[in-house]
């Protein structure tokens, strides 16, 4: 019926996608040949396609809730992370998606992660603040279905991919829309230099 699926980004709002996929996949015979995930949607896509929804819920529900703050200044003063969700999310990724799980995912579908590239020369912390600020401002002022401030500021969309034939560096590169590697593989996503 459908040969592709996209799991949109949106933080905690992405969990509904996992539940929807669990409920609909068998009934509709969903076996996508291509899957794309964006931000937290990539997490939802991977755990959904691997059938790990119950495991994810068992870990996420007790870990999140009113006791979990987005910004924990007391923890930051103790030398811990200011934003505790980041380390928690990383621990979920490390626990749930080992090499065997990712190999199984590759057998199930061609999975890509869509990312935004910062405008050239913009430091990551400034780029993140600028991108989030522009998105929030545009959302508040115009409520667009397809925001455009980010593109106007120089952010570009691309699909991240891992090149296993790159001479052994294991770098992850960015494929721009249109299918070309970013600057002839000159801008690795992971910060490693291409071979």
Tab-separated table of N, CA, C and O in Angstrom, residues 10 21 53 60-61 76 104 106 120 127 130 145 161 169 176 182 189 191 193 195:
chain	number	residue	atom	x	y	z
A	10	UNK	N	9.528	16.994	16.642
A	10	UNK	CA	8.621	17.696	17.548
A	10	UNK	C	8.770	17.297	19.000
A	10	UNK	O	7.820	17.400	19.770
A	21	UNK	N	1.968	4.011	14.504
A	21	UNK	CA	2.604	2.992	13.666
A	21	UNK	C	2.300	1.589	14.204
A	21	UNK	O	1.982	0.679	13.435
A	53	UNK	N	8.299	-0.415	20.747
A	53	UNK	CA	7.410	0.518	21.437
A	53	UNK	C	7.177	0.185	22.901
A	53	UNK	O	7.332	1.054	23.764
A	60	UNK	N	10.662	5.253	29.149
A	60	UNK	CA	10.420	6.692	29.060
A	60	UNK	C	9.402	7.171	30.090
A	60	UNK	O	9.609	8.206	30.734
A	61	UNK	N	8.293	6.453	30.249
A	61	UNK	CA	7.231	6.946	31.131
A	61	UNK	C	7.704	7.190	32.564
A	61	UNK	O	7.416	8.245	33.129
A	76	UNK	N	22.900	21.914	37.502
A	76	UNK	CA	23.988	22.602	36.787
A	76	UNK	C	25.015	23.136	37.779
A	76	UNK	O	26.222	23.032	37.556
A	104	UNK	N	19.524	-4.827	11.986
A	104	UNK	CA	18.168	-5.302	11.695
A	104	UNK	C	17.346	-4.207	11.013
A	104	UNK	O	16.596	-4.468	10.075
A	106	UNK	N	18.506	-1.875	9.070
A	106	UNK	CA	18.965	-1.810	7.675
A	106	UNK	C	18.328	-2.899	6.826
A	106	UNK	O	18.096	-2.694	5.637
A	120	UNK	N	27.094	28.527	6.968
A	120	UNK	CA	28.563	28.449	7.071
A	120	UNK	C	29.109	29.544	7.984
A	120	UNK	O	28.686	30.687	7.923
A	127	UNK	N	24.196	29.037	16.361
A	127	UNK	CA	23.290	28.543	15.329
A	127	UNK	C	22.046	27.919	15.918
A	127	UNK	O	20.933	28.156	15.423
A	130	UNK	N	19.902	30.752	17.298
A	130	UNK	CA	19.321	31.514	16.194
A	130	UNK	C	18.197	30.729	15.509
A	130	UNK	O	17.113	31.257	15.243
A	145	UNK	N	2.352	26.812	8.102
A	145	UNK	CA	2.414	25.367	7.996
A	145	UNK	C	3.845	24.948	7.664
A	145	UNK	O	4.364	23.964	8.189
A	161	UNK	N	24.003	10.623	6.063
A	161	UNK	CA	24.287	9.237	5.680
A	161	UNK	C	25.698	8.887	6.115
A	161	UNK	O	26.568	9.729	6.216
A	169	UNK	N	37.368	6.194	7.766
A	169	UNK	CA	37.175	7.206	8.807
A	169	UNK	C	35.838	7.037	9.509
A	169	UNK	O	35.677	7.490	10.634
A	176	UNK	N	22.564	16.740	0.288
A	176	UNK	CA	21.627	17.838	0.093
A	176	UNK	C	20.456	17.389	-0.757
A	176	UNK	O	20.515	16.375	-1.435
A	182	UNK	N	27.261	16.946	0.027
A	182	UNK	CA	27.575	18.332	0.346
A	182	UNK	C	29.021	18.636	0.005
A	182	UNK	O	29.939	18.046	0.557
A	189	UNK	N	29.306	15.536	8.634
A	189	UNK	CA	28.432	15.894	9.736
A	189	UNK	C	29.111	15.658	11.060
A	189	UNK	O	28.983	16.434	11.993
A	191	UNK	N	32.113	15.855	12.004
A	191	UNK	CA	33.288	16.633	12.326
A	191	UNK	C	34.584	15.962	11.908
A	191	UNK	O	35.654	16.559	12.024
A	193	UNK	N	37.233	14.434	9.148
A	193	UNK	CA	37.600	14.771	7.771
A	193	UNK	C	37.416	13.578	6.880
A	193	UNK	O	37.699	12.453	7.267
A	195	UNK	N	38.287	10.919	3.968
A	195	UNK	CA	39.570	10.330	3.603
A	195	UNK	C	40.051	10.859	2.282
A	195	UNK	O	39.314	11.242	1.432
